[in-house]
Tab-separated table of C-alpha atoms and ligand atoms in Angstrom:
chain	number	residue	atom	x	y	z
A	1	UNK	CA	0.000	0.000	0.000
A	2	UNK	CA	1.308	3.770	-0.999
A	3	UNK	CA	0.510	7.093	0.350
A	4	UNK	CA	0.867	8.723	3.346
A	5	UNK	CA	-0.462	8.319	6.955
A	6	UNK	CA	-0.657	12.108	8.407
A	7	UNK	CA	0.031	12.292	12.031
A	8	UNK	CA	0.695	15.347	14.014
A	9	UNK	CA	2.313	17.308	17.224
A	10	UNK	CA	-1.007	17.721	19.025
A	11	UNK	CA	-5.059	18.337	17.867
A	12	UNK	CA	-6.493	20.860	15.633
A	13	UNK	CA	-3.373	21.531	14.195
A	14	UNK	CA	-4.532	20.574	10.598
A	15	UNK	CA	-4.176	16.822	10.032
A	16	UNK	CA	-8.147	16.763	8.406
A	17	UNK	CA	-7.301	20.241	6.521
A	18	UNK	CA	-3.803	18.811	5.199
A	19	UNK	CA	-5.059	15.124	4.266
A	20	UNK	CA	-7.931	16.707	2.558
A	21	UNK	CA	-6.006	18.829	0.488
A	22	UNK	CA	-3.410	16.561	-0.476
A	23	UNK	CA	-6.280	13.971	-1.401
A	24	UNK	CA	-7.980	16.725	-3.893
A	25	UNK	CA	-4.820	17.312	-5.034
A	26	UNK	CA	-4.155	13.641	-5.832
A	27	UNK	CA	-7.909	13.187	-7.559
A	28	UNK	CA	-7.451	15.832	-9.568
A	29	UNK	CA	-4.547	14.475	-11.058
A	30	UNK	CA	-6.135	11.323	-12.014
A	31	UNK	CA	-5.535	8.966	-9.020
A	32	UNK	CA	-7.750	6.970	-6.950
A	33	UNK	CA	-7.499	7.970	-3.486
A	34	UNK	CA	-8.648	6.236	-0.398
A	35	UNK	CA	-8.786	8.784	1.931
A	36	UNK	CA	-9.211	7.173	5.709
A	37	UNK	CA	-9.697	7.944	9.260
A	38	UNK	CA	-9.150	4.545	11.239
A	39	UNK	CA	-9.971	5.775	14.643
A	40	UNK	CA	-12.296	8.931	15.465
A	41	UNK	CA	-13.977	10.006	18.409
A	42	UNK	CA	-15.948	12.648	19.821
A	43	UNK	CA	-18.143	10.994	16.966
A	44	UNK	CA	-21.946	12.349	17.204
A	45	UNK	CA	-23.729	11.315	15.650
A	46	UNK	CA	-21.156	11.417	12.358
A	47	UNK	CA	-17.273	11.161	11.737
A	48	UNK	CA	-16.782	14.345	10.611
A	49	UNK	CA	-13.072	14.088	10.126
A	50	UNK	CA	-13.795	10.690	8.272
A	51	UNK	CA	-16.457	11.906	6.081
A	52	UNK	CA	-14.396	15.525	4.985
A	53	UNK	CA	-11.812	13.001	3.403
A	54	UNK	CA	-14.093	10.216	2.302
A	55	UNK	CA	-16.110	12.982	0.198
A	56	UNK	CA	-12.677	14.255	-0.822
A	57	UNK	CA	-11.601	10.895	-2.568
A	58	UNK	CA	-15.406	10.418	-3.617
A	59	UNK	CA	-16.120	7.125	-1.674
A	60	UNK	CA	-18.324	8.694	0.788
A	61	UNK	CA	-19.317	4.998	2.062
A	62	UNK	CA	-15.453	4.556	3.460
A	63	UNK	CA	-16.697	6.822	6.618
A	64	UNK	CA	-18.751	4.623	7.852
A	65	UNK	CA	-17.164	1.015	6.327
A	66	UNK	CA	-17.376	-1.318	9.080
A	67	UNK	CA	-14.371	-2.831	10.884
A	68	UNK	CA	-13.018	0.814	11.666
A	69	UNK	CA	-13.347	2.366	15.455
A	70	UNK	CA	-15.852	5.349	16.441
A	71	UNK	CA	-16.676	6.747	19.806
A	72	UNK	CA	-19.024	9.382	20.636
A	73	UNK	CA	-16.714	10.841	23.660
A	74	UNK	CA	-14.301	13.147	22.575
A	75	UNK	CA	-11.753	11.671	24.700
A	76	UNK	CA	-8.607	9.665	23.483
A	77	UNK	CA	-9.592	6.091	23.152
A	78	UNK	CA	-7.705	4.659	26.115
A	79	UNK	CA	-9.775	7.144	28.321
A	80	UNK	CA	-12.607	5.689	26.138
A	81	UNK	CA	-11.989	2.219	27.620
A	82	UNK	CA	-11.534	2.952	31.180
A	83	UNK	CA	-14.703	4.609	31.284
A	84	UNK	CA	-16.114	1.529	29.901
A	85	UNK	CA	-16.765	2.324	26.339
A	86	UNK	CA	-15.441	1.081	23.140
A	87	UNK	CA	-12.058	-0.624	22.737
A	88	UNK	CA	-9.518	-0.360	20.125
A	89	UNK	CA	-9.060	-3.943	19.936
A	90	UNK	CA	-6.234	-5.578	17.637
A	91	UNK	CA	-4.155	-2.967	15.928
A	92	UNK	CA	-3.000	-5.474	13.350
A	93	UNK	CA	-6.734	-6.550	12.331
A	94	UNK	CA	-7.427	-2.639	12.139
A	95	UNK	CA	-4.304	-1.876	9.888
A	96	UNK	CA	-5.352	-5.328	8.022
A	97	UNK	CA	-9.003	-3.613	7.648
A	98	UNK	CA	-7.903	-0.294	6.121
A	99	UNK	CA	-5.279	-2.253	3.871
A	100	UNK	CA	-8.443	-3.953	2.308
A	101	UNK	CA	-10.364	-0.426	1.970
A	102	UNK	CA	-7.091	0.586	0.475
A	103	UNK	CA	-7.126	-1.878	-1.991
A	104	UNK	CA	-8.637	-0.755	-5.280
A	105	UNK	CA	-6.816	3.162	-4.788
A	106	UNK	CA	-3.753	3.894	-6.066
A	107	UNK	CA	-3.106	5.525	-2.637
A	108	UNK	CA	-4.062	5.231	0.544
A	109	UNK	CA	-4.099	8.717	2.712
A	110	UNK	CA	-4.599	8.422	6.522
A	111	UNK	CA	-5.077	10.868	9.025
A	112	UNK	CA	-4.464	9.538	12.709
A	113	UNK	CA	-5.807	10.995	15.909
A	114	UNK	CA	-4.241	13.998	18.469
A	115	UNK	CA	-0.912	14.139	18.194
A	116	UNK	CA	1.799	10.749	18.030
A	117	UNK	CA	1.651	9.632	21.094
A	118	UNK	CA	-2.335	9.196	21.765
A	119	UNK	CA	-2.863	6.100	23.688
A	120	UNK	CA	-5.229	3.774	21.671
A	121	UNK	CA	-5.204	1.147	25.018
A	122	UNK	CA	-2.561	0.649	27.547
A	123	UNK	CA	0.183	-0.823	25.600
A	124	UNK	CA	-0.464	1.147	22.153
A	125	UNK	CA	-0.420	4.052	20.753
A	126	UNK	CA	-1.472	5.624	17.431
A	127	UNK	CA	2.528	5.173	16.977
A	128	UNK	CA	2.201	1.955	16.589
A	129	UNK	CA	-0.711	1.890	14.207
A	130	UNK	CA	1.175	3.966	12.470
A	131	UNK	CA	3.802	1.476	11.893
A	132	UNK	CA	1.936	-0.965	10.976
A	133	UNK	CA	0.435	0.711	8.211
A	134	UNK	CA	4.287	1.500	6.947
A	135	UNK	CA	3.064	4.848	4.792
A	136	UNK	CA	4.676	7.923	4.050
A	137	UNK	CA	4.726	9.310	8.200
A	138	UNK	CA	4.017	13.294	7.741
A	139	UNK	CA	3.880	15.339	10.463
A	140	UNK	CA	1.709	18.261	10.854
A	141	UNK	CA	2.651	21.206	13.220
A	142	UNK	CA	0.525	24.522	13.667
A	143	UNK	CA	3.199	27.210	12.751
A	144	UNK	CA	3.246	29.496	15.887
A	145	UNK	CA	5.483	29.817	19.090
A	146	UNK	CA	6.166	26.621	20.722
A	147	UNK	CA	6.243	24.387	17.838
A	148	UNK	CA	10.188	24.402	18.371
A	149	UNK	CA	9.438	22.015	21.433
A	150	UNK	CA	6.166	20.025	19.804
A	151	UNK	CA	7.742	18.835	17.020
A	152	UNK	CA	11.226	18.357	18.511
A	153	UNK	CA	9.181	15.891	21.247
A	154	UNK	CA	6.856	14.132	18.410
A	155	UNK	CA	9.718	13.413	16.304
A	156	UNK	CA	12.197	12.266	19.193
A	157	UNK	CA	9.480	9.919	19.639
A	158	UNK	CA	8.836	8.867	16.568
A	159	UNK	CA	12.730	8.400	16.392
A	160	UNK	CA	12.396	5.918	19.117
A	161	UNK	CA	9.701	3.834	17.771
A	162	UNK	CA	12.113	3.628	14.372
A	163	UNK	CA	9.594	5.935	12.500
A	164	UNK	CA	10.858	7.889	9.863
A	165	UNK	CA	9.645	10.848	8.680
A	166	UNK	CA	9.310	11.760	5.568
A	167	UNK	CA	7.932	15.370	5.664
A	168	UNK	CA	7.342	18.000	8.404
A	169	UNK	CA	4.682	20.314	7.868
A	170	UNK	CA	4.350	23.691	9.356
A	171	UNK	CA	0.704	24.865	8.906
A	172	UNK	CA	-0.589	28.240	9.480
A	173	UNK	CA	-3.653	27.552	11.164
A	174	UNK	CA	-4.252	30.715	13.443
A	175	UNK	CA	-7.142	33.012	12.483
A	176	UNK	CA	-5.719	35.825	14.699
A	177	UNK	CA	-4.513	38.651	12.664
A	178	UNK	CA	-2.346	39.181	15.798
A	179	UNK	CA	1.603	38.997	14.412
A	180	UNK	CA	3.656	35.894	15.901
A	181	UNK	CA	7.532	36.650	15.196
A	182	UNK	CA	8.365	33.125	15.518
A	183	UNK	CA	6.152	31.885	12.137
A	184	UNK	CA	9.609	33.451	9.883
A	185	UNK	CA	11.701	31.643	12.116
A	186	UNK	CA	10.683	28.186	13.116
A	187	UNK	CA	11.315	26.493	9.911
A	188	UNK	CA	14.626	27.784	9.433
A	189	UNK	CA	15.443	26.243	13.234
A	190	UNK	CA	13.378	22.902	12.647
A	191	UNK	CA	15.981	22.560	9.741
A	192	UNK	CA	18.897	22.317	11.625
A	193	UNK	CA	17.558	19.591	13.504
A	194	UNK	CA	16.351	18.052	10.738
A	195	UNK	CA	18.669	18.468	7.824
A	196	UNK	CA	17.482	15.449	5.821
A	197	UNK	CA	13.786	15.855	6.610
A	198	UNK	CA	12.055	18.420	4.481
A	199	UNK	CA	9.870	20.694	5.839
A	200	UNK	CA	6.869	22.483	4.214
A	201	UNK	CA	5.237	25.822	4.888
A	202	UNK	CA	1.453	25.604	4.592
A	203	UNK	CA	-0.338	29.263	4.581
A	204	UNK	CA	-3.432	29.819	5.777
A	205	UNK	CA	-5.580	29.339	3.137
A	206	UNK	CA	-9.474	31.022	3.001
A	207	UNK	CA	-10.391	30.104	-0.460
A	208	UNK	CA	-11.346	25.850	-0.392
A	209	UNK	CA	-9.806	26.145	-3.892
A	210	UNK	CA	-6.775	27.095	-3.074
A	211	UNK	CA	-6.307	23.885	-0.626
A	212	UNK	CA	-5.040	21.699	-3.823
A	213	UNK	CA	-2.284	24.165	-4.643
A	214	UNK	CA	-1.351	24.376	-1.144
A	215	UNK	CA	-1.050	20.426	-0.858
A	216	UNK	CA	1.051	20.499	-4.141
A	217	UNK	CA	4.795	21.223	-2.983
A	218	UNK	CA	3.657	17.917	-0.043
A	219	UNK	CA	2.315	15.901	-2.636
A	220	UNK	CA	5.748	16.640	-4.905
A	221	UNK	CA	7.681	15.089	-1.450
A	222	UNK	CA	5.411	12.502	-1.628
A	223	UNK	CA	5.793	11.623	-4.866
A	224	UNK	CA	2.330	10.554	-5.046
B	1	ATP	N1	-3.878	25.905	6.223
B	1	ATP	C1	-5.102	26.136	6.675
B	1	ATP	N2	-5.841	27.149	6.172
B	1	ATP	C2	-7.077	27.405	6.636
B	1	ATP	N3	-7.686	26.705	7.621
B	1	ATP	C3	-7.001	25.682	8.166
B	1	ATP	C4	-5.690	25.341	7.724
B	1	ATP	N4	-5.269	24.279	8.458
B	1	ATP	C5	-6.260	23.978	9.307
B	1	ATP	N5	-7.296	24.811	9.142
B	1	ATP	C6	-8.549	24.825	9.929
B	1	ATP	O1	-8.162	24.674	11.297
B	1	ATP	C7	-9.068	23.836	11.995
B	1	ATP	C8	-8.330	22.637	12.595
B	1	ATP	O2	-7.836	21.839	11.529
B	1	ATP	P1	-8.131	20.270	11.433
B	1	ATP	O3	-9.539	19.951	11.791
B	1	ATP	O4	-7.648	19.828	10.112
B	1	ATP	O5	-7.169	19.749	12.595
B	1	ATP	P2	-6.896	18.244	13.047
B	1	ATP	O6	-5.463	18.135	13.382
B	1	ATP	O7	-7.424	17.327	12.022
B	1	ATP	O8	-7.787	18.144	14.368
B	1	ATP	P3	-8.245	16.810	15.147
B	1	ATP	O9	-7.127	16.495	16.089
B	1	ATP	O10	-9.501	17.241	15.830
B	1	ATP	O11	-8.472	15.727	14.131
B	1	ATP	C9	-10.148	23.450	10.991
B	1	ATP	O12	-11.220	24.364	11.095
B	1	ATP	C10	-9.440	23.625	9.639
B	1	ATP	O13	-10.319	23.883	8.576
B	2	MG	MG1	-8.833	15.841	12.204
């Protein structure tokens, strides 16, 4: 299976927004996309996450295909289960089921939950799906002060876990008109860290049409 599986340093930083736009992107050039969220909570009464990308790949049915996990808490799902509600269950039967949804696209684009580290049950975390899957790992970062530390953490532990990474994205996610000095700055640190990983400003983009040209230098990376 090809594509990409689009993790990031925390939630709301633009995982849905990126994976959507680098789906269109891919359609539009011809390719059959399976766009999927494995695990989604907060899920009431529809995945919306899920649904954005499966009508972005045209397969609106993937959102709700059986076999993949939903929860109505918005909690991580290992705070799911100790409350009593649904479990995760076998990672490799999960990665097994979006492998099979996978199966007619040329590429498969997955967008994971919170940030790297979100624990899917005691032992797991969406790490290790992650690694099952064996995609293109991308990771997304909102592009303000203190991404420096969030993305130095997510890929130390990604490091750990023998994850590599095969593109950083900074995204500009912020509505606030207010000026943040370190947006000029961060990539230009995050590179010295990182000299063999590229890393890829996203702007803040109001127009939904401009979301495929956005995607375009990722998708380049990607090669997909
Ligand atoms: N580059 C961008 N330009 C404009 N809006 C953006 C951009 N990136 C993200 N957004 C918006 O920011 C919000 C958060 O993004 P998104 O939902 O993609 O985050 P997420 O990481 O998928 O969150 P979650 O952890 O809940 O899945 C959304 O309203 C999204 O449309
Ligand atoms: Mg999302």
């Amino acid at each position: 299976m090809k594509g990409a599986f689009i993790t990031a340093t925390g939630t709301g930083v633009g995982k849905t927004w990126l994976a959507t736009a680098l789906t269109l992107a891919c359609v539009q050039r011809g390719k059959r996309v399976a766009a999927i969220k494995p695990i989604e909570t907060g899920v009431d009464p529809d995945p919306i996450d899920a649904l954005k990308l499966a009508r972005a790949c045209g397969n609106e049915s993937l959102a709700s295909a059986p076999g993949l996990y939903r929860a109505k808490e918005p909690l991580a799902p290992y705070a799911i289960e100790k409350r009593g509600g649904a479990r995760v269950g076998s990672l490799r039967a999960l990665a097994k089921r979006v492998r099979e949804l996978a199966h007619d696209a040329d590429y498969a684009i997955v967008e994971g939950v919170g940030g790297v580290l979100v624990p899917l049950d005691r032992e797991h975390t969406i790490a290790d799906l992650c690694a099952l899957l064996d995609l293109q790992t991308v990771v997304v970062a909102r592009n303000s002060l203190g991404v420096l530390s969030y993305t130095l953490t997510a890929l130390e532990a990604l490091r750990r876990r023998k994850i590599s990474v095969r593109a950083i994205v900074l995204n500009h996610v912020d509505r606030s008109p207010k000026e943040d000095l370190s947006r000029t700055s961060n990539a230009d640190v995050l590179a010295d860290y990182f000299p063999r990983i590229p890393i890829v400003r996203v702007p803040r983009v109001q127009d939904p049409k401009d979301m495929v040209d956005a995607a375009g230098t990722l998708r380049n990376i990607l090669k997909i």
